[in-house]
Coordinates of C-alpha atoms in Angstrom, one line a residue:
M852 CA -12.9 32.8 -36.5
K853 CA -16.5 33.3 -35.7
K854 CA -19.0 32.1 -38.4
I855 CA -22.1 33.9 -39.1
L856 CA -24.9 33.0 -41.7
F857 CA -27.5 35.7 -42.8
A858 CA -30.7 34.2 -43.9
A859 CA -33.1 36.6 -45.8
S860 CA -35.6 36.9 -48.7
E861 CA -33.7 39.7 -50.4
A862 CA -30.4 41.5 -50.7
V863 CA -28.8 44.2 -52.9
P864 CA -27.5 44.0 -55.5
F865 CA -29.5 40.8 -56.5
I866 CA -33.0 41.6 -55.7
K867 CA -34.5 44.5 -53.7
T868 CA -38.1 45.7 -52.7
G869 CA -37.1 47.7 -49.5
G870 CA -34.7 48.7 -46.9
L871 CA -34.3 45.0 -45.8
A872 CA -32.2 44.3 -49.0
D873 CA -29.9 47.3 -48.2
V874 CA -29.0 45.9 -44.8
V875 CA -28.5 42.2 -46.0
G876 CA -26.5 43.2 -48.9
S877 CA -24.4 46.0 -47.3
L878 CA -23.8 44.9 -43.7
P879 CA -21.8 41.6 -44.2
K880 CA -19.1 43.6 -46.1
A881 CA -18.5 45.8 -43.1
F882 CA -17.4 43.2 -40.6
N883 CA -13.9 42.7 -39.4
K884 CA -12.8 39.8 -41.8
E885 CA -10.1 38.7 -39.4
E886 CA -12.5 37.8 -36.7
F887 CA -15.8 37.2 -38.6
D888 CA -16.7 34.9 -41.5
V889 CA -20.2 36.3 -42.5
R890 CA -22.0 34.6 -45.4
V891 CA -25.5 35.0 -46.8
V892 CA -28.2 32.6 -48.1
L893 CA -30.9 33.8 -50.4
P894 CA -33.6 32.3 -52.7
K895 CA -32.4 31.8 -56.3
Y896 CA -35.2 33.8 -57.8
R897 CA -35.7 33.7 -61.6
V898 CA -36.0 37.5 -61.5
I899 CA -32.5 38.0 -60.3
P900 CA -30.7 39.8 -63.3
E901 CA -29.2 37.3 -65.7
Y902 CA -25.6 38.5 -65.4
F903 CA -25.8 37.4 -61.7
H904 CA -27.2 34.0 -62.7
Q905 CA -24.2 33.5 -65.1
Q906 CA -21.7 34.2 -62.2
M907 CA -23.3 31.6 -59.8
E908 CA -21.5 28.3 -59.5
Y909 CA -23.3 25.0 -58.9
M910 CA -22.3 23.4 -55.6
T911 CA -24.5 20.4 -54.9
N912 CA -28.2 19.2 -54.5
F913 CA -30.2 17.0 -52.2
Y914 CA -33.8 16.4 -51.1
I915 CA -35.7 17.6 -48.0
N916 CA -38.7 16.3 -46.3
L917 CA -41.3 19.2 -46.1
A918 CA -44.6 18.0 -44.6
G919 CA -44.2 14.5 -45.9
R920 CA -43.1 15.3 -49.5
M921 CA -39.5 14.9 -50.7
I922 CA -38.4 18.2 -52.5
Y923 CA -35.4 19.0 -54.5
V924 CA -32.9 21.6 -53.1
G925 CA -30.1 22.9 -55.4
V926 CA -27.2 25.1 -54.0
F927 CA -25.4 27.7 -55.9
Q928 CA -22.7 30.1 -54.6
M929 CA -21.2 33.2 -55.7
V930 CA -18.5 35.6 -54.1
L931 CA -19.2 39.4 -54.2
D932 CA -17.1 42.0 -52.5
G933 CA -15.4 39.3 -50.4
V934 CA -18.8 37.8 -49.2
T935 CA -19.9 34.3 -50.1
F936 CA -23.5 34.3 -51.1
Y937 CA -25.4 30.9 -51.3
F938 CA -28.6 30.6 -53.5
I939 CA -31.3 27.9 -52.9
D940 CA -32.5 26.7 -56.3
N941 CA -36.0 25.3 -56.8
E942 CA -38.0 26.5 -59.9
Y943 CA -41.2 25.3 -58.5
Y944 CA -40.9 28.0 -55.7
F945 CA -38.8 30.8 -57.2
S946 CA -39.6 31.1 -60.9
G947 CA -42.5 33.7 -60.3
D948 CA -42.4 37.2 -61.8
K949 CA -42.3 38.6 -58.2
I950 CA -40.6 37.6 -55.2
Y951 CA -43.6 38.0 -53.0
E952 CA -46.9 36.9 -54.3
D953 CA -49.7 36.0 -51.9
G954 CA -50.6 34.5 -48.5
L955 CA -50.4 30.7 -48.5
W956 CA -48.0 30.3 -51.4
D957 CA -45.4 32.7 -49.9
L958 CA -45.8 30.8 -46.5
E959 CA -45.1 27.6 -48.3
K960 CA -42.0 28.7 -50.2
F961 CA -40.4 30.4 -47.3
A962 CA -41.0 27.3 -45.1
Y963 CA -39.2 25.5 -47.8
F964 CA -36.4 28.2 -48.0
S965 CA -36.1 28.0 -44.2
K966 CA -35.6 24.3 -44.1
A967 CA -33.6 24.0 -47.2
A968 CA -31.2 26.7 -45.8
L969 CA -30.7 24.8 -42.6
T970 CA -30.1 21.4 -44.3
M971 CA -27.7 22.9 -46.6
L972 CA -25.3 23.6 -43.8
C973 CA -24.4 20.1 -43.0
V974 CA -24.3 19.1 -46.7
I975 CA -21.8 21.8 -47.5
D976 CA -20.1 21.5 -44.2
F977 CA -20.4 25.1 -43.1
R978 CA -21.3 25.4 -39.5
P979 CA -22.1 28.9 -38.3
D980 CA -22.0 29.8 -34.6
I981 CA -24.9 32.1 -35.3
I982 CA -27.8 32.1 -37.9
H983 CA -28.9 35.9 -38.2
C984 CA -32.6 35.8 -39.5
H985 CA -34.3 38.8 -41.1
D986 CA -38.1 39.4 -41.0
W987 CA -41.0 36.9 -41.1
Q988 CA -39.9 35.2 -44.3
T989 CA -37.0 33.5 -42.1
G990 CA -39.1 33.2 -38.9
L991 CA -39.2 29.4 -39.2
V992 CA -35.5 29.1 -39.1
P993 CA -35.1 29.3 -35.3
V994 CA -38.4 27.2 -35.0
Y995 CA -37.0 24.4 -37.1
L996 CA -33.5 24.6 -35.7
K997 CA -34.5 24.4 -32.0
N998 CA -37.0 21.5 -32.6
E999 CA -36.5 19.3 -35.7
F1000 CA -32.8 19.9 -36.1
W1001 CA -31.8 19.8 -32.4
D1002 CA -33.8 16.7 -31.8
S1003 CA -33.0 14.6 -34.8
S1004 CA -30.4 11.8 -34.4
S1005 CA -29.7 12.0 -38.1
Y1006 CA -28.1 15.4 -37.7
S1007 CA -25.9 14.2 -34.8
D1008 CA -24.3 17.0 -33.1
F1009 CA -23.9 19.4 -36.0
Y1010 CA -26.7 21.8 -35.0
Q1011 CA -26.5 21.5 -31.3
N1012 CA -25.9 25.0 -29.6
M1013 CA -26.2 26.8 -32.9
K1014 CA -27.6 30.2 -32.0
A1015 CA -30.3 32.2 -33.8
V1016 CA -30.7 36.1 -34.0
M1017 CA -34.0 37.5 -35.2
T1018 CA -34.0 41.0 -36.7
I1019 CA -37.4 42.9 -37.1
H1020 CA -37.3 45.3 -40.0
N1021 CA -41.0 46.2 -39.9
L1022 CA -43.2 44.5 -37.2
K1023 CA -46.3 45.2 -39.3
F1024 CA -45.5 42.2 -41.6
Q1025 CA -45.7 38.9 -39.8
G1026 CA -46.6 35.9 -42.1
V1027 CA -50.0 35.0 -40.7
W1028 CA -52.4 32.3 -41.7
N1029 CA -54.9 29.8 -40.3
I1030 CA -53.2 27.1 -38.3
D1031 CA -54.6 24.0 -40.1
D1032 CA -53.1 25.2 -43.4
M1033 CA -49.9 26.4 -41.8
M1034 CA -49.4 22.8 -40.1
Q1035 CA -50.0 21.2 -43.5
V1036 CA -47.5 23.5 -45.3
T1037 CA -44.7 23.4 -42.7
G1038 CA -44.9 20.0 -41.4
L1039 CA -44.7 21.2 -37.8
P1040 CA -46.5 19.4 -35.0
G1041 CA -49.7 20.8 -33.5
Y1042 CA -48.1 21.3 -30.0
L1043 CA -46.0 24.1 -31.5
F1044 CA -49.1 26.1 -32.4
T1045 CA -49.9 27.3 -28.9
S1046 CA -50.1 30.8 -27.6
D1047 CA -46.6 30.7 -26.1
K1048 CA -45.1 29.6 -29.4
L1049 CA -46.5 30.1 -33.0
E1050 CA -50.1 31.0 -32.4
A1051 CA -51.4 34.5 -32.1
Y1052 CA -55.0 35.5 -32.0
Q1053 CA -56.2 32.1 -33.2
A1054 CA -53.8 32.3 -36.3
G1055 CA -50.3 30.9 -37.1
N1056 CA -47.6 33.4 -37.1
Y1057 CA -44.2 32.9 -38.7
L1058 CA -42.6 36.0 -37.2
K1059 CA -43.8 35.1 -33.6
G1060 CA -42.2 31.7 -33.9
G1061 CA -39.0 33.2 -34.8
L1062 CA -39.2 35.8 -31.9
V1063 CA -40.0 33.0 -29.4
Y1064 CA -37.2 30.7 -30.3
A1065 CA -34.4 33.3 -31.2
D1066 CA -31.6 33.7 -28.6
W1067 CA -31.7 37.3 -29.2
I1068 CA -34.0 39.8 -31.1
T1069 CA -32.8 43.1 -32.6
T1070 CA -34.7 45.9 -34.4
V1071 CA -33.3 48.5 -36.7
S1072 CA -33.1 51.3 -34.1
G1073 CA -33.0 51.5 -30.4
E1074 CA -36.1 53.8 -30.3
Y1075 CA -38.1 51.3 -32.2
A1076 CA -37.0 48.3 -30.0
N1077 CA -38.5 50.5 -27.2
E1078 CA -41.8 51.5 -29.0
I1079 CA -42.8 48.0 -30.0
K1080 CA -43.2 47.2 -26.3
Y1081 CA -46.4 49.3 -26.4
P1082 CA -49.7 48.5 -28.1
F1083 CA -49.6 51.5 -30.6
Y1084 CA -46.4 50.2 -32.3
G1085 CA -46.5 46.6 -31.1
E1086 CA -48.9 45.3 -34.0
G1087 CA -50.3 42.8 -31.5
L1088 CA -47.0 41.4 -30.3
D1089 CA -46.2 44.1 -27.7
G1090 CA -46.9 41.5 -24.9
L1091 CA -44.2 39.2 -26.4
M1092 CA -41.8 42.1 -26.8
R1093 CA -42.2 43.0 -23.2
A1094 CA -41.7 39.5 -22.1
R1095 CA -38.5 39.2 -24.3
S1096 CA -37.2 42.8 -23.4
N1097 CA -34.1 41.3 -21.6
N1098 CA -33.1 39.7 -25.1
L1099 CA -34.2 42.8 -27.3
S1100 CA -32.0 45.5 -28.6
G1101 CA -31.9 48.1 -31.4
I1102 CA -29.0 48.8 -33.8
V1103 CA -29.6 51.6 -36.2
N1104 CA -29.0 50.9 -39.9
G1105 CA -26.4 52.4 -41.9
I1106 CA -26.1 53.5 -45.6
D1107 CA -23.3 52.8 -48.2
Y1108 CA -21.1 55.9 -47.9
D1109 CA -19.4 55.1 -51.2
E1110 CA -22.8 55.1 -53.0
Y1111 CA -24.1 58.1 -51.1
N1112 CA -21.3 60.5 -51.2
P1113 CA -21.7 64.0 -52.6
E1114 CA -18.1 64.4 -53.4
T1115 CA -18.0 61.4 -55.8
D1116 CA -21.7 60.7 -56.7
Y1117 CA -21.7 60.5 -60.5
L1118 CA -25.5 60.9 -60.7
L1119 CA -25.2 64.5 -59.5
V1120 CA -24.9 67.5 -61.8
H1121 CA -22.4 69.0 -59.6
N1122 CA -20.3 67.4 -56.8
Y1123 CA -19.5 69.2 -53.5
S1124 CA -18.1 68.4 -50.1
P1125 CA -18.6 69.3 -46.4
Y1126 CA -15.9 72.1 -47.0
D1127 CA -17.5 73.8 -50.1
F1128 CA -21.1 73.1 -49.9
R1129 CA -21.8 76.8 -49.1
T1130 CA -21.1 77.8 -52.6
E1131 CA -21.2 74.5 -54.6
K1132 CA -24.5 72.8 -53.5
V1133 CA -26.7 75.4 -55.0
Y1134 CA -25.7 74.4 -58.6
N1135 CA -27.6 71.1 -58.0
K1136 CA -30.7 73.1 -57.0
T1137 CA -30.7 75.2 -60.1
A1138 CA -30.1 72.2 -62.4
L1139 CA -32.9 70.4 -60.8
Q1140 CA -35.3 73.5 -61.1
E1141 CA -34.4 73.6 -64.8
E1142 CA -34.8 69.8 -65.2
L1143 CA -38.2 69.8 -63.7
G1144 CA -39.5 73.1 -65.2
M1145 CA -39.7 75.0 -62.1
R1146 CA -38.7 78.7 -61.5
V1147 CA -34.9 78.8 -61.4
D1148 CA -33.9 80.6 -58.3
G1149 CA -30.9 79.4 -56.2
G1150 CA -32.1 81.3 -53.1
K1151 CA -35.6 79.7 -53.0
F1152 CA -36.2 77.3 -50.0
M1153 CA -36.6 73.8 -51.5
I1154 CA -38.1 70.8 -49.7
G1155 CA -37.7 67.3 -51.0
L1156 CA -39.8 64.2 -50.4
V1157 CA -38.7 60.7 -51.7
S1158 CA -41.0 58.2 -50.2
R1159 CA -43.7 55.5 -50.7
L1160 CA -46.9 57.6 -50.7
T1161 CA -48.9 55.9 -47.9
D1162 CA -50.5 56.7 -44.6
Q1163 CA -47.5 55.2 -42.7
K1164 CA -45.3 57.8 -44.3
G1165 CA -47.3 60.6 -43.0
M1166 CA -49.0 61.5 -46.3
D1167 CA -52.3 62.3 -44.6
L1168 CA -50.6 65.1 -42.7
I1169 CA -49.3 66.5 -45.8
D1170 CA -52.6 66.3 -47.4
C1171 CA -54.2 68.2 -44.6
V1172 CA -51.8 71.3 -44.9
M1173 CA -50.5 71.0 -48.5
E1174 CA -51.9 74.4 -49.7
Q1175 CA -50.0 76.0 -46.8
I1176 CA -46.8 74.2 -47.6
C1177 CA -46.9 75.5 -51.2
S1178 CA -46.7 79.1 -50.2
E1179 CA -44.9 81.6 -52.4
D1180 CA -41.5 81.3 -50.9
V1181 CA -41.2 77.3 -51.0
Q1182 CA -40.6 74.9 -53.7
F1183 CA -41.7 71.3 -53.0
V1184 CA -40.2 68.4 -55.1
I1185 CA -41.9 64.9 -54.7
L1186 CA -40.7 61.5 -55.9
G1187 CA -42.5 58.3 -55.3
T1188 CA -45.5 56.0 -55.9
G1189 CA -48.1 54.6 -53.5
D1190 CA -51.9 55.2 -52.7
Q1191 CA -53.8 56.5 -55.7
R1192 CA -55.3 59.4 -53.7
Y1193 CA -51.9 60.8 -52.7
E1194 CA -50.5 60.3 -56.2
N1195 CA -53.4 62.4 -57.5
M1196 CA -53.1 65.0 -54.8
F1197 CA -49.5 65.7 -55.8
R1198 CA -50.4 65.7 -59.5
Y1199 CA -53.2 68.1 -58.8
F1200 CA -50.8 70.5 -56.8
E1201 CA -48.1 70.2 -59.6
W1202 CA -50.8 71.4 -62.1
K1203 CA -51.9 74.2 -59.8
Y1204 CA -48.5 75.6 -58.8
K1205 CA -46.3 74.5 -61.8
D1206 CA -43.4 76.9 -60.9
R1207 CA -43.1 75.6 -57.2
V1208 CA -44.4 72.0 -57.1
S1209 CA -43.0 69.1 -59.0
A1210 CA -44.5 65.5 -58.6
S1211 CA -42.6 62.6 -60.2
I1212 CA -45.0 59.7 -59.6
C1213 CA -42.4 56.9 -60.2
Y1214 CA -39.4 55.2 -59.0
D1215 CA -36.2 57.0 -60.4
N1216 CA -32.9 56.4 -58.7
T1217 CA -31.1 59.2 -60.5
R1218 CA -33.6 61.7 -59.5
S1219 CA -33.7 60.6 -56.0
H1220 CA -29.9 61.3 -55.6
R1221 CA -30.4 64.6 -57.4
I1222 CA -33.3 65.6 -54.9
Y1223 CA -31.1 64.6 -51.9
A1224 CA -28.4 66.9 -53.2
A1225 CA -30.6 69.8 -54.5
C1226 CA -33.0 70.4 -51.7
D1227 CA -32.3 72.4 -48.5
A1228 CA -34.7 70.4 -46.4
F1229 CA -36.2 66.9 -46.5
L1230 CA -39.6 66.0 -45.2
M1231 CA -40.3 62.7 -43.5
P1232 CA -43.5 62.9 -41.2
S1233 CA -43.8 59.2 -40.7
L1234 CA -46.5 57.6 -38.5
F1235 CA -43.9 55.0 -37.5
E1236 CA -40.6 54.3 -38.8
P1237 CA -38.5 51.3 -37.7
C1238 CA -35.2 53.0 -39.0
G1239 CA -35.7 55.0 -42.1
L1240 CA -32.8 55.5 -44.7
S1241 CA -33.8 58.6 -46.4
Q1242 CA -33.0 60.9 -43.4
L1243 CA -29.6 59.2 -43.3
M1244 CA -29.1 60.0 -47.1
S1245 CA -30.3 63.6 -46.6
L1246 CA -27.9 64.3 -43.8
R1247 CA -25.1 62.9 -45.8
Y1248 CA -25.9 65.4 -48.6
G1249 CA -26.4 68.3 -46.2
T1250 CA -30.1 68.4 -46.8
L1251 CA -31.7 69.1 -43.4
P1252 CA -34.4 66.4 -42.4
I1253 CA -37.7 67.6 -41.0
V1254 CA -39.0 64.5 -39.2
R1255 CA -41.6 63.2 -36.7
E1256 CA -40.1 61.8 -33.5
T1257 CA -40.6 58.3 -33.9
G1258 CA -38.4 55.1 -34.3
G1259 CA -35.1 55.6 -36.2
L1260 CA -36.1 59.2 -37.2
K1261 CA -36.0 60.2 -33.5
E1262 CA -32.7 58.4 -33.0
T1263 CA -30.8 59.8 -36.0
V1264 CA -31.9 63.4 -36.3
E1265 CA -31.1 65.8 -33.5
P1266 CA -33.6 68.7 -33.5
Y1267 CA -32.0 72.2 -33.9
N1268 CA -31.7 74.1 -30.7
E1269 CA -31.1 77.8 -31.3
Y1270 CA -29.9 78.5 -27.7
T1271 CA -27.2 75.8 -27.5
G1272 CA -26.5 75.8 -31.2
S1273 CA -27.0 72.0 -31.4
G1274 CA -28.8 69.8 -33.8
T1275 CA -28.8 68.2 -37.2
G1276 CA -32.3 69.0 -38.3
F1277 CA -35.9 69.6 -37.3
S1278 CA -38.5 67.5 -35.6
F1279 CA -41.9 67.5 -34.1
A1280 CA -43.4 65.1 -31.6
N1281 CA -47.2 64.7 -32.1
Y1282 CA -48.7 63.2 -35.1
N1283 CA -50.4 66.4 -36.0
A1284 CA -50.5 68.3 -39.4
H1285 CA -50.2 71.8 -37.9
E1286 CA -47.4 70.9 -35.6
M1287 CA -45.6 69.6 -38.8
L1288 CA -46.4 72.8 -40.5
N1289 CA -45.1 75.0 -37.7
V1290 CA -41.8 73.1 -37.9
I1291 CA -41.6 73.6 -41.6
E1292 CA -42.2 77.3 -41.1
Y1293 CA -39.6 77.3 -38.3
A1294 CA -37.0 75.6 -40.6
K1295 CA -38.0 78.2 -43.3
S1296 CA -37.5 81.1 -40.9
V1297 CA -34.0 79.9 -40.0
Y1298 CA -33.1 79.4 -43.7
Y1299 CA -34.3 83.0 -44.7
G1300 CA -33.4 84.7 -41.5
D1301 CA -30.1 83.2 -40.2
R1302 CA -28.2 81.6 -43.1
E1303 CA -25.1 81.3 -41.0
A1304 CA -26.9 79.3 -38.3
W1305 CA -28.5 77.1 -41.1
N1306 CA -25.0 76.5 -42.6
R1307 CA -23.8 75.4 -39.2
I1308 CA -26.6 72.9 -38.9
V1309 CA -25.5 71.5 -42.3
D1310 CA -21.9 71.3 -41.0
R1311 CA -23.1 69.0 -38.2
A1312 CA -25.4 67.0 -40.4
M1313 CA -22.7 66.2 -43.0
A1314 CA -20.3 65.3 -40.0
A1315 CA -22.7 62.8 -38.6
D1316 CA -21.6 59.1 -39.2
F1317 CA -24.2 56.6 -40.2
S1318 CA -22.0 54.3 -42.3
W1319 CA -22.3 50.6 -42.2
G1320 CA -19.0 50.3 -40.3
N1321 CA -20.6 51.9 -37.2
S1322 CA -23.6 49.3 -37.2
A1323 CA -21.3 46.4 -37.8
R1324 CA -19.1 47.2 -34.7
K1325 CA -22.4 46.9 -32.6
Y1326 CA -23.5 43.6 -34.3
E1327 CA -19.9 42.3 -33.7
D1328 CA -20.3 43.0 -30.0
L1329 CA -23.8 41.4 -29.9
Y1330 CA -22.2 38.3 -31.7
R1331 CA -19.4 38.0 -29.1
S1332 CA -21.9 38.3 -26.2
L1333 CA -23.9 35.4 -27.6

């Protein structure tokens, strides 16, 4: 039996701020249980819902030495869907109202979490073959493991040859602070803060430390793994990514096919399947039009957008050609929050074109499912996108993605080719508003001009498999090779 420990700062259903939580919460369930024993360690945040706290069982407690201070560590556990979750308990660090607060405080609490999670293993006598670390919050796990824990006589042979895998969910976030403070917080010696280890651009960098000391690095799509070797996407670490390219690969994320299933999704007004979408999917559109106060017309071309409203997500492109997108024969449904200028832009266009633009400036899970099911096309013009989950959801619901060819979007959406009759969506290459507009117009022309071709694209989109099982098989191959 191969033993794997996932270390992360968030996981569904306990706590979520982004796609990281979906991966850490969903992927462990998808492994072959006969060969892999996959467990997860998380901080025991106060903001985790109370009904989960009530199900957690106390296991043990001990003290760790962090930068010369002896600090309490409690360990709780809970089994959910056949996966064991461990929770590191310390109210000093984890009782805040938010799981991420600010620079130095976050760096200290995740240094504590990294060291506590490692120490926990020998106390509860669970010895993983591989610790799989996610994003900068766990970047110090490989650093502590390969230095303090390998070198210390008090841990005997328990940690020797334990491997570390580091997954980058978004290279933009790295855990950066000045070196003196970081040394004080982490207790790590000065000789580790050099340009070949934890130092980058005269600052300490948690993620860089993890990337240097990990045995293997993965990202959440093969395309993104390639992009981050170049300065535009590399966020200052492209040199390191090139240097480690022999130990770098990308495995695309999946989505939960039980939760996102148009046949059984209880949040939808009307369920449908790959076999009857031609007649049944439209009921979701007319219901959404009614719910949002738009003109009710099942034949109208409807575009959906569920996103953070930021530059990274391509909102500046939409801003540039919004007037043209909102033409007479299109309806545009927006759901999300973000930069105030984009929130106000969408509010303005809803006011101006009430019958064809709807802007829900909020987070609403029910409405997001209904948008995936109701729309004909789904817009994702991202500047960069490590993986992206919305396009996978829209494929599942037979809503054709219109994406920019970057990262996971390029890998998961095959552009329609009218000559070969292939493709699962529409895409454009350059980060250019009018190129995006041209592709929207092209998609619209196929929808109105050749509905049979459109429906065949939907057939292929709904047949694509981006379930977690697919991703898990690739991670299993990686673990075996290590």
